[in-house]
Coordinates of C-alpha atoms in Angstrom, one line a residue:
M1 CA -168.5 -80.6 -210.4
A2 CA -171.6 -79.1 -212.1
A3 CA -172.3 -80.3 -215.6
D4 CA -172.3 -77.9 -218.6
E5 CA -172.5 -78.1 -222.4
T6 CA -169.0 -79.6 -222.6
T7 CA -169.6 -82.4 -220.2
P8 CA -169.7 -85.8 -222.0
L9 CA -173.1 -87.5 -221.9
I10 CA -171.5 -90.9 -221.3
G11 CA -169.1 -89.9 -218.5
D12 CA -165.3 -90.1 -218.8
G13 CA -165.5 -93.1 -221.1
A14 CA -163.6 -95.4 -218.8
P15 CA -165.3 -98.8 -218.7
K16 CA -166.5 -100.1 -215.4
D17 CA -164.2 -103.1 -215.6
A18 CA -161.2 -100.9 -216.3
K19 CA -162.0 -98.8 -213.2
A20 CA -162.4 -102.0 -211.2
T21 CA -159.0 -103.3 -212.5
K22 CA -157.2 -100.1 -211.6
A23 CA -158.7 -100.0 -208.1
A24 CA -158.0 -103.6 -207.5
K25 CA -154.3 -103.4 -208.4
T26 CA -153.4 -100.7 -205.8
I27 CA -151.4 -101.8 -202.9
F28 CA -154.2 -101.6 -200.4
G29 CA -157.0 -101.8 -202.9
P30 CA -160.2 -103.7 -202.4
A31 CA -158.9 -107.0 -203.8
N32 CA -155.7 -107.0 -201.7
R33 CA -157.8 -106.1 -198.6
I34 CA -159.9 -109.2 -199.3
L35 CA -156.8 -111.4 -199.8
L36 CA -155.4 -110.2 -196.4
A37 CA -158.7 -111.0 -194.8
G38 CA -158.5 -114.5 -196.2
F39 CA -155.0 -114.9 -194.9
L40 CA -156.0 -113.7 -191.4
M41 CA -159.0 -116.0 -191.1
A42 CA -157.2 -119.1 -192.4
F43 CA -154.3 -118.3 -190.1
T44 CA -156.6 -118.0 -187.1
L45 CA -158.4 -121.3 -188.0
G46 CA -155.1 -123.1 -188.5
V47 CA -153.9 -122.2 -185.0
T48 CA -156.4 -124.5 -183.4
Q49 CA -156.5 -127.3 -186.0
V50 CA -153.4 -129.2 -184.8
P51 CA -154.1 -128.8 -181.0
I52 CA -157.7 -130.0 -181.3
I53 CA -156.7 -133.7 -181.9
Y54 CA -154.2 -133.5 -179.0
V55 CA -156.9 -132.0 -176.8
F56 CA -159.4 -134.8 -177.5
R57 CA -156.7 -137.3 -176.7
L58 CA -156.1 -135.7 -173.3
M59 CA -159.8 -135.5 -172.6
E60 CA -160.4 -139.1 -173.6
C61 CA -157.4 -140.1 -171.4
D62 CA -159.1 -138.4 -168.5
V63 CA -162.3 -140.2 -169.2
F64 CA -160.5 -143.6 -169.4
Y65 CA -158.7 -143.2 -166.0
S66 CA -161.9 -141.9 -164.4
H67 CA -163.2 -145.5 -164.3
N68 CA -159.9 -147.4 -164.4
P69 CA -157.0 -147.8 -162.0
P70 CA -154.5 -144.9 -162.2
F71 CA -151.5 -145.2 -164.4
E72 CA -148.3 -146.7 -162.9
G73 CA -144.9 -146.9 -164.5
S74 CA -143.0 -144.8 -167.0
G75 CA -143.9 -143.5 -170.4
D76 CA -147.0 -141.9 -171.8
R77 CA -150.0 -142.8 -169.7
C78 CA -152.4 -142.0 -172.6
H79 CA -150.7 -144.4 -175.0
R80 CA -153.3 -147.1 -174.9
R81 CA -155.5 -148.8 -177.6
E82 CA -158.7 -147.8 -175.9
I83 CA -157.7 -144.2 -175.6
N84 CA -156.6 -144.1 -179.3
A85 CA -160.0 -145.6 -180.4
G86 CA -162.0 -143.2 -178.3
T87 CA -160.0 -140.2 -179.7
A88 CA -160.6 -141.4 -183.2
T89 CA -164.3 -141.7 -182.5
Q90 CA -164.5 -138.2 -181.0
V91 CA -162.5 -136.6 -183.9
S92 CA -164.7 -138.4 -186.5
I93 CA -167.8 -137.0 -184.8
L94 CA -166.3 -133.6 -184.7
S95 CA -165.3 -133.8 -188.4
M96 CA -168.8 -134.9 -189.5
T97 CA -170.5 -132.2 -187.4
T98 CA -168.2 -129.6 -188.8
S99 CA -168.8 -130.7 -192.4
F100 CA -172.6 -130.8 -191.9
S101 CA -172.6 -127.4 -190.3
G102 CA -170.5 -126.1 -193.1
I103 CA -173.1 -127.1 -195.7
I104 CA -175.9 -125.4 -193.7
N105 CA -173.7 -122.4 -193.2
L106 CA -173.4 -121.9 -197.0
F107 CA -177.1 -121.4 -197.4
I108 CA -177.4 -119.1 -194.3
C109 CA -174.3 -117.0 -195.2
G110 CA -175.4 -116.7 -198.8
Y111 CA -178.7 -115.2 -197.5
F112 CA -176.7 -112.8 -195.2
I113 CA -174.7 -111.6 -198.2
K114 CA -177.8 -110.8 -200.2
V115 CA -179.4 -108.9 -197.2
W116 CA -176.4 -107.2 -195.6
G117 CA -173.7 -107.2 -198.2
P118 CA -170.2 -108.8 -198.0
R119 CA -168.8 -106.6 -195.2
W120 CA -171.4 -107.3 -192.5
A121 CA -171.8 -110.9 -193.6
F122 CA -168.0 -111.3 -193.1
V123 CA -168.3 -109.7 -189.6
S124 CA -171.1 -112.1 -188.7
Q125 CA -168.9 -115.1 -189.6
T126 CA -165.8 -113.9 -187.7
A127 CA -167.7 -112.9 -184.6
L128 CA -169.5 -116.2 -184.4
L129 CA -166.3 -118.1 -184.9
G130 CA -164.9 -116.1 -182.0
V131 CA -167.8 -117.2 -179.9
R132 CA -167.2 -120.8 -180.9
V133 CA -163.5 -120.8 -180.0
S134 CA -164.4 -119.2 -176.7
T135 CA -166.5 -122.3 -175.9
Q136 CA -163.6 -124.4 -176.9
V137 CA -161.4 -122.6 -174.3
L138 CA -164.1 -123.5 -171.8
G139 CA -164.1 -127.2 -173.0
V140 CA -160.3 -127.4 -172.7
T141 CA -160.4 -125.9 -169.1
V142 CA -163.2 -128.3 -168.0
G143 CA -161.7 -131.4 -169.6
G144 CA -163.0 -135.0 -169.4
R145 CA -166.4 -136.0 -170.8
S146 CA -167.9 -132.6 -170.0
G147 CA -165.2 -130.9 -172.1
E148 CA -165.9 -133.2 -175.0
I149 CA -169.7 -132.5 -174.8
I150 CA -169.0 -128.8 -174.8
F151 CA -166.8 -129.1 -177.9
Q152 CA -169.2 -131.2 -179.8
A153 CA -172.4 -129.3 -178.9
C154 CA -171.0 -125.8 -179.5
Q155 CA -169.6 -126.9 -182.9
C156 CA -173.1 -126.4 -184.2
I157 CA -172.5 -122.6 -184.0
G158 CA -170.8 -123.2 -187.3
M159 CA -174.2 -123.5 -189.0
I160 CA -174.6 -119.8 -188.7
G161 CA -171.0 -118.6 -188.7
G162 CA -168.2 -120.9 -189.9
P163 CA -165.2 -121.4 -192.2
R164 CA -167.3 -122.2 -195.3
G165 CA -169.3 -119.0 -194.8
Y166 CA -166.3 -116.7 -194.6
Q167 CA -164.8 -118.3 -197.7
L168 CA -168.1 -117.7 -199.5
V169 CA -168.1 -114.1 -198.4
L170 CA -164.6 -113.5 -199.6
N171 CA -165.1 -115.1 -203.0
T172 CA -168.3 -113.1 -203.5
A173 CA -166.6 -109.9 -202.5
V174 CA -163.6 -110.3 -204.7
S175 CA -165.8 -111.1 -207.7
E176 CA -167.5 -107.7 -207.2
V177 CA -164.3 -105.6 -207.0
V178 CA -162.2 -107.0 -209.9
A179 CA -162.8 -106.9 -213.7
A180 CA -164.3 -109.9 -215.3
K181 CA -161.1 -110.8 -217.1
D182 CA -159.2 -110.9 -213.8
R183 CA -161.8 -112.8 -211.8
T184 CA -160.5 -116.3 -212.2
A185 CA -156.9 -115.3 -211.4
V186 CA -158.0 -113.5 -208.2
F187 CA -160.1 -116.5 -207.2
G188 CA -156.8 -118.4 -207.3
R189 CA -154.9 -115.8 -205.4
L190 CA -157.5 -115.8 -202.7
Q191 CA -157.3 -119.5 -202.4
G192 CA -153.5 -119.2 -202.2
S193 CA -153.8 -116.7 -199.4
I194 CA -156.0 -119.0 -197.5
M195 CA -153.6 -121.9 -198.0
L196 CA -150.6 -119.8 -196.8
G197 CA -152.6 -118.7 -193.7
T198 CA -153.5 -122.4 -193.0
A199 CA -149.8 -123.4 -193.3
F200 CA -148.5 -120.8 -190.9
G201 CA -151.4 -121.4 -188.6
F202 CA -150.5 -125.1 -188.3
L203 CA -147.0 -124.1 -187.5
L204 CA -147.9 -121.5 -184.8
G205 CA -150.6 -123.7 -183.2
G206 CA -148.1 -126.5 -182.6
I207 CA -145.5 -124.2 -181.2
L208 CA -147.9 -122.4 -178.8
G209 CA -149.2 -125.8 -177.6
D210 CA -145.8 -127.2 -176.9
I211 CA -144.3 -124.2 -175.2
Y212 CA -147.2 -122.5 -173.3
G213 CA -149.7 -125.3 -172.8
I214 CA -152.6 -126.8 -174.8
R215 CA -155.1 -124.0 -173.9
R216 CA -152.9 -121.2 -175.2
P217 CA -153.6 -121.8 -179.0
F218 CA -157.4 -121.5 -178.4
E219 CA -156.9 -118.3 -176.3
A220 CA -154.7 -116.8 -179.1
A221 CA -157.3 -117.7 -181.7
F222 CA -160.0 -115.9 -179.8
F223 CA -158.1 -112.6 -179.9
L224 CA -157.2 -113.2 -183.5
Y225 CA -160.9 -113.6 -184.3
V226 CA -161.6 -110.3 -182.5
A227 CA -158.9 -108.6 -184.6
S228 CA -160.3 -110.2 -187.8
T229 CA -163.8 -108.9 -186.9
I230 CA -162.5 -105.3 -186.4
Y231 CA -160.5 -105.6 -189.6
G232 CA -163.6 -106.7 -191.6
A233 CA -165.8 -103.9 -190.2
L234 CA -163.2 -101.3 -191.1
F235 CA -161.6 -102.5 -194.3
M236 CA -163.8 -105.0 -196.1
P237 CA -165.4 -103.5 -199.2
N238 CA -169.1 -103.4 -199.5
K239 CA -171.6 -103.2 -202.4
T240 CA -173.0 -100.1 -203.8
A241 CA -176.6 -99.1 -203.0
D242 CA -177.8 -100.2 -206.4
D243 CA -176.1 -103.6 -206.1
A244 CA -177.5 -104.1 -202.6
K245 CA -181.0 -103.2 -203.8
D246 CA -180.8 -105.7 -206.6
Q247 CA -179.6 -108.4 -204.2
K248 CA -182.4 -107.8 -201.8
Q249 CA -185.0 -107.9 -204.5
G250 CA -183.7 -111.3 -205.6
S251 CA -183.4 -112.7 -202.1
R252 CA -187.0 -112.4 -200.8
G253 CA -188.7 -115.5 -199.4
I254 CA -187.6 -119.1 -199.2
S255 CA -186.7 -119.1 -202.9
G256 CA -183.8 -116.7 -202.2
F257 CA -182.5 -119.0 -199.4
F258 CA -182.3 -122.0 -201.7
A259 CA -181.3 -120.0 -204.8
P260 CA -177.8 -121.8 -205.1
L261 CA -179.6 -125.1 -205.9
K262 CA -181.3 -123.4 -208.8
V263 CA -178.1 -122.3 -210.5
I264 CA -176.9 -125.9 -211.4
V265 CA -179.7 -126.6 -213.8
P266 CA -179.9 -126.6 -217.7
H267 CA -180.5 -123.2 -219.2
R268 CA -181.9 -122.1 -222.5
Y269 CA -179.9 -119.9 -224.9
R270 CA -181.1 -118.1 -228.1
L271 CA -178.6 -118.4 -230.9
E272 CA -177.9 -115.7 -233.5
S273 CA -180.1 -117.7 -235.9
G274 CA -183.0 -117.4 -233.6
N275 CA -183.0 -121.1 -232.6
V276 CA -183.3 -122.0 -228.9
I277 CA -181.0 -124.6 -227.4
K278 CA -180.6 -126.1 -223.9
N279 CA -177.1 -126.0 -222.4
Y280 CA -176.1 -128.6 -219.8
G281 CA -172.7 -127.2 -219.1
L282 CA -173.3 -126.1 -215.5
I283 CA -174.5 -129.6 -214.5
F284 CA -171.5 -131.4 -216.0
L285 CA -169.1 -128.7 -214.6
A286 CA -170.5 -129.2 -211.1
L287 CA -170.4 -133.0 -211.4
G288 CA -166.9 -133.1 -212.8
L289 CA -165.7 -130.7 -210.1
F290 CA -167.4 -132.9 -207.5
L291 CA -165.5 -136.0 -208.7
G292 CA -162.3 -134.0 -208.9
V293 CA -162.5 -132.7 -205.3
F294 CA -163.7 -136.1 -204.2
A295 CA -160.4 -137.6 -205.6
T296 CA -158.0 -134.8 -204.9
G297 CA -159.3 -133.7 -201.5
Y298 CA -158.2 -136.9 -199.8
A299 CA -154.7 -137.0 -201.3
P300 CA -152.9 -135.1 -198.5
I301 CA -154.6 -137.2 -195.8
L302 CA -153.8 -140.3 -197.8
L303 CA -150.1 -139.4 -198.0
Q304 CA -150.0 -139.0 -194.3
M305 CA -151.7 -142.3 -193.5
Y306 CA -149.7 -144.2 -196.0
A307 CA -146.4 -142.7 -194.8
T308 CA -147.3 -143.4 -191.2
S309 CA -148.2 -147.1 -191.8
K310 CA -145.5 -147.8 -194.4
F311 CA -142.5 -145.6 -193.4
N312 CA -143.3 -145.0 -189.7
F313 CA -143.8 -141.2 -190.1
G314 CA -144.5 -139.5 -186.8
T315 CA -146.1 -136.2 -185.9
T316 CA -143.0 -134.2 -186.8
E317 CA -142.7 -135.8 -190.2
N318 CA -146.3 -135.4 -191.0
G319 CA -146.3 -131.9 -189.8
Y320 CA -143.5 -131.0 -192.2
L321 CA -145.3 -132.8 -195.0
M322 CA -148.6 -130.9 -194.4
F323 CA -146.9 -127.6 -193.9
G324 CA -144.9 -128.1 -197.2
I325 CA -148.1 -129.1 -199.2
S326 CA -150.0 -126.0 -197.9
L327 CA -147.1 -123.7 -198.4
I328 CA -146.3 -124.8 -202.0
R329 CA -150.0 -124.8 -202.9
G330 CA -150.4 -121.3 -201.5
L331 CA -147.4 -120.0 -203.4
F332 CA -148.5 -121.6 -206.6
L333 CA -152.0 -120.1 -206.5
L334 CA -150.7 -116.7 -205.5
F335 CA -147.9 -116.3 -208.1
M336 CA -148.0 -118.9 -210.8
F337 CA -151.7 -119.6 -211.3
P338 CA -152.6 -116.0 -212.3
N339 CA -149.8 -116.0 -214.9
I340 CA -151.0 -119.3 -216.2
I341 CA -154.5 -118.0 -216.6
T342 CA -153.4 -114.8 -218.3
V343 CA -151.1 -116.5 -220.8
G344 CA -153.6 -119.3 -221.5
R345 CA -156.4 -116.9 -222.1
N346 CA -154.3 -114.9 -224.5
W347 CA -153.4 -118.1 -226.4
F348 CA -157.1 -119.1 -226.5
N349 CA -158.2 -115.6 -227.7
R350 CA -155.6 -115.6 -230.5
A351 CA -156.7 -119.0 -231.6
A352 CA -160.3 -118.0 -231.6
T353 CA -159.6 -114.8 -233.4
S354 CA -157.7 -116.5 -236.2
E355 CA -160.4 -119.2 -236.5
D356 CA -163.1 -116.6 -236.8
A357 CA -161.1 -114.7 -239.4
S358 CA -160.7 -117.8 -241.5
T359 CA -164.2 -119.1 -241.3
N360 CA -166.6 -116.1 -240.9
T361 CA -167.6 -114.2 -244.0
H362 CA -170.4 -111.9 -244.6
E363 CA -171.3 -113.4 -248.0
G364 CA -174.5 -115.5 -247.8
R365 CA -175.2 -114.5 -244.2
V366 CA -178.8 -114.5 -243.3
P367 CA -179.7 -111.2 -241.5
T368 CA -181.3 -111.7 -238.1
N369 CA -180.9 -108.3 -236.5
P370 CA -182.5 -104.9 -237.4
E371 CA -179.2 -103.4 -238.2
D372 CA -178.3 -106.2 -240.6
F373 CA -181.0 -105.1 -243.1
A374 CA -180.2 -102.4 -245.7
A375 CA -182.1 -99.2 -245.2
A376 CA -184.4 -97.9 -248.0
E377 CA -183.2 -94.9 -249.9
G378 CA -183.9 -91.7 -248.1
G379 CA -185.8 -93.6 -245.4
E380 CA -183.2 -93.6 -242.6
V381 CA -180.7 -91.2 -241.2
P382 CA -177.1 -92.7 -241.1
Q383 CA -176.1 -93.6 -237.5
E384 CA -172.8 -93.7 -235.8
P385 CA -171.2 -97.1 -235.7
E386 CA -171.9 -99.2 -232.7
L387 CA -169.0 -99.1 -230.1
V388 CA -167.5 -102.6 -229.8
P389 CA -166.0 -103.3 -226.4
D390 CA -162.3 -104.0 -226.3
A391 CA -161.4 -107.7 -226.3
D392 CA -159.2 -107.4 -223.2
E393 CA -162.0 -105.7 -221.3
E394 CA -164.2 -108.8 -221.5
D395 CA -163.8 -112.2 -220.0
S396 CA -163.3 -113.7 -223.4
G397 CA -160.9 -116.5 -222.4
T398 CA -163.3 -118.5 -220.2
G399 CA -162.7 -121.5 -222.5
F400 CA -159.2 -121.7 -221.2
D401 CA -160.5 -121.8 -217.6
L402 CA -162.5 -124.9 -218.5
F403 CA -159.5 -126.4 -220.3
F404 CA -157.4 -125.8 -217.1
V405 CA -160.0 -127.5 -214.9
R406 CA -159.9 -130.6 -217.1
W407 CA -156.2 -131.1 -217.4
S408 CA -155.4 -130.2 -213.8
L409 CA -157.3 -133.3 -212.9
V410 CA -155.2 -135.3 -215.4
I411 CA -152.0 -134.1 -213.8
D412 CA -153.4 -134.8 -210.3
S413 CA -154.4 -138.3 -211.3
L414 CA -150.9 -139.0 -212.7
V415 CA -149.1 -137.7 -209.5
T416 CA -151.4 -139.7 -207.3
F417 CA -151.0 -142.8 -209.4
F418 CA -147.2 -142.7 -209.2
A419 CA -147.2 -141.9 -205.5
G420 CA -148.6 -145.4 -205.0
F421 CA -145.2 -146.8 -206.1
S422 CA -143.3 -144.9 -203.3
S423 CA -140.8 -147.2 -201.7
S424 CA -139.1 -144.7 -199.3
G425 CA -140.0 -141.6 -197.2
W426 CA -138.3 -139.1 -199.5
Q427 CA -140.6 -140.2 -202.4
V428 CA -143.6 -139.3 -200.3
Y429 CA -142.1 -135.8 -199.7
M430 CA -141.5 -135.6 -203.5
A431 CA -145.2 -136.5 -204.2
G432 CA -146.2 -133.8 -201.6
F433 CA -144.0 -131.3 -203.4
V434 CA -145.4 -132.0 -206.9
L435 CA -149.1 -132.5 -205.9
P436 CA -149.9 -128.8 -205.2
F437 CA -149.0 -127.9 -208.8
A438 CA -152.2 -129.6 -209.9
S439 CA -154.2 -127.2 -207.8
G440 CA -156.4 -124.5 -209.2
S441 CA -159.3 -126.5 -210.6
A442 CA -161.7 -125.0 -208.0
P443 CA -160.8 -121.4 -208.6
A444 CA -161.0 -121.9 -212.4
A445 CA -164.4 -123.6 -212.0
K446 CA -165.6 -120.6 -210.0
G447 CA -164.5 -118.4 -212.9
V448 CA -166.3 -120.5 -215.4
M449 CA -169.6 -120.6 -213.4
T450 CA -169.7 -116.9 -212.6
E451 CA -169.3 -116.1 -216.3
M452 CA -172.0 -118.6 -217.3
C453 CA -174.5 -116.9 -214.9
P454 CA -176.0 -113.4 -214.9
P455 CA -174.4 -110.9 -212.5
K456 CA -177.4 -111.0 -210.2
Q457 CA -176.8 -114.7 -209.7
R458 CA -173.1 -114.4 -209.1
T459 CA -173.4 -115.0 -205.3
D460 CA -175.6 -118.0 -205.9
A461 CA -173.1 -119.4 -208.4
I462 CA -170.2 -119.2 -206.0
S463 CA -172.4 -120.7 -203.3
A464 CA -173.2 -123.6 -205.6
I465 CA -169.5 -124.3 -206.4
T466 CA -168.6 -124.1 -202.7
L467 CA -171.5 -126.4 -201.8
V468 CA -170.2 -128.9 -204.4
E469 CA -166.8 -128.8 -202.8
S470 CA -168.1 -129.2 -199.3
M471 CA -170.2 -132.2 -200.2
A472 CA -167.3 -133.8 -202.0
T473 CA -165.0 -133.2 -199.1
L474 CA -167.5 -134.7 -196.6
L475 CA -168.0 -137.8 -198.7
T476 CA -164.3 -138.4 -199.5
Q477 CA -163.3 -138.3 -195.9
G478 CA -165.7 -141.1 -195.0
L479 CA -165.5 -143.3 -198.1
F480 CA -161.8 -143.2 -198.8
G481 CA -161.2 -143.8 -195.1
L482 CA -163.1 -147.1 -195.4
I483 CA -161.3 -147.9 -198.7
F484 CA -157.8 -147.3 -197.1
A485 CA -158.8 -149.5 -194.1
A486 CA -159.9 -152.3 -196.4
F487 CA -156.8 -152.2 -198.5
S488 CA -154.6 -152.0 -195.3
E489 CA -156.2 -155.1 -193.9
A490 CA -155.4 -156.9 -197.2
G491 CA -151.8 -155.7 -196.9
Q492 CA -152.0 -153.4 -200.0
P493 CA -152.6 -149.8 -198.8
R494 CA -150.9 -148.5 -201.9
L495 CA -154.0 -149.6 -204.0
T496 CA -155.9 -146.6 -202.4
F497 CA -153.7 -144.3 -204.6
F498 CA -154.8 -146.1 -207.7
C499 CA -158.4 -146.0 -206.7
N500 CA -158.0 -142.2 -206.0
A501 CA -156.5 -141.6 -209.4
A502 CA -159.3 -143.5 -211.1
F503 CA -161.9 -141.1 -209.7
A504 CA -159.9 -138.2 -211.0
V505 CA -159.9 -139.7 -214.5
V506 CA -163.7 -140.1 -214.3
G507 CA -164.0 -136.5 -213.3
F508 CA -161.8 -135.5 -216.3
V509 CA -164.1 -137.5 -218.6
V510 CA -167.3 -135.9 -217.2
L511 CA -165.7 -132.4 -217.5
F512 CA -165.3 -133.0 -221.3
L513 CA -169.1 -133.2 -221.5
A514 CA -169.3 -129.6 -220.1
R515 CA -169.6 -127.1 -222.9
L516 CA -169.7 -123.3 -222.8
P517 CA -172.7 -121.6 -224.3
P518 CA -172.3 -120.8 -228.1
T519 CA -170.6 -117.5 -229.0
N520 CA -173.0 -114.5 -229.2
S521 CA -175.9 -116.5 -227.8
K522 CA -178.3 -115.0 -225.2
R523 CA -179.4 -116.7 -222.1
I524 CA -183.2 -116.9 -221.7
D525 CA -184.3 -116.7 -218.1
A526 CA -187.0 -119.0 -216.8
E527 CA -189.6 -116.3 -216.2
D528 CA -189.5 -115.1 -219.8
S529 CA -188.5 -118.3 -221.7
D530 CA -192.1 -119.0 -222.9
T531 CA -192.3 -115.5 -224.3
E532 CA -188.9 -115.8 -225.9
T533 CA -189.7 -119.1 -227.6
E534 CA -193.1 -118.0 -228.8
T535 CA -191.8 -114.7 -230.3
P536 CA -191.1 -115.2 -234.0
S537 CA -187.7 -114.2 -235.3
L538 CA -187.2 -110.9 -237.2
L539 CA -186.6 -112.8 -240.4
E540 CA -190.0 -114.6 -240.1
Q541 CA -191.7 -111.3 -239.4
T542 CA -190.1 -109.7 -242.5
A543 CA -191.0 -112.6 -244.7
S544 CA -194.7 -112.5 -243.6
E545 CA -194.8 -108.8 -244.3
E546 CA -193.5 -109.3 -247.8
E547 CA -196.1 -112.0 -248.4
R548 CA -198.9 -109.6 -247.3
E549 CA -197.6 -106.9 -249.6

């Protein structure tokens, strides 16, 4: 419509976050489309996760009998100590390759997001994952040592397109389409969608492998990747032209590639009084989350290994255990976590409002801003009052997010500690049922970090958090595997639970050192920090002018 003299100069008055919230809450709005994309991708990845271990066992079995006498007798011909050891070695190599590729993939995919935007970055990840699973179909068909080499070599495709990359794209995309106050809750819902997809993918992959043969899950995953790629190209939201331009300007050169590493550093903030302080909150937040993921990330695997060695759990029992953990965690993050964040933030906001009302007074306050000084008589035209944004339109409850990250680790450490006293199989299932209710620390940490960084660094902040999670997951798989083996040889595998809980407590203590920037403070970027610190405050300028007069 053409503008006329009745057209408001500031638009329709609807805040940007309010529009984003309204759009995100529609049935097939941008946020829900992203959640569905997360479910589809996790479901597709889960279809092949269970069969991969069995495939390596079959290929290692073929390798063994290629230079040994053929099997004679009844029973499973692959049930031999040499074959089990070879399978464990191949799976360990695959896990390390996947984890290392995932870390590299975070940097590459983060660069893709800045250059192409979330939509085409997502398409690149799904398409390359489809290429990788097609090579796995070839490896299953070939079998033997050649099949293992194909699996291991082509796993490096994950450096350019992999699971960590698509999760980074989805977290970045959802942070752009929802209001700031809803960001943490939607991070949790996205993680819940991924967990639900993983749970049902595990279930379908096992069924397809048992009924139609071990190659069928990989073939089904290939067509699911094709469908996910088409879905992403058609329905994934993309950034506006202005946002894309800003991202490209900040992503030039090698500095843009390694920008996530620059996020987790101390930053300077200018207080209302004019003083400049340095805040270390991002460092302690990242370190605390690292220790938390390091402790909690191994808990589901630990439950399986302990139940297998202590209570003779088989594939079926462990399958039910893992499906239950993933399902409960997904449902918790989808439905309970957003409500917890909303209620908790309202509680924090009310507490902060009442504290400010009881402590803040205007008497004796030193003016530091131009509008705080009284105007000379006849020297200034009265101005309209400044519009103060509505409290619920801002992400003013970030303090509760940090509170939630801390105490979720405490709950997780308690559950893990008491799981070490399990004396029967049903108690392991009970621990697996309660453990997911301590989830949500990673989505809450994403919410805190994205609010502590400027909007132009939001992608880098999410990349940094995901990088911390990936490195913690990689380390916990290796170190706690050795710890469990050592305690098992000593006849006390339950001690691993207590060691696990101790790391969670350390993470909780470190997180208490993380502090949010002071209220009403302004972050000083590195490029203009010298200018900011050298510029005298308005109060000093006024005092010097009075002295000269």
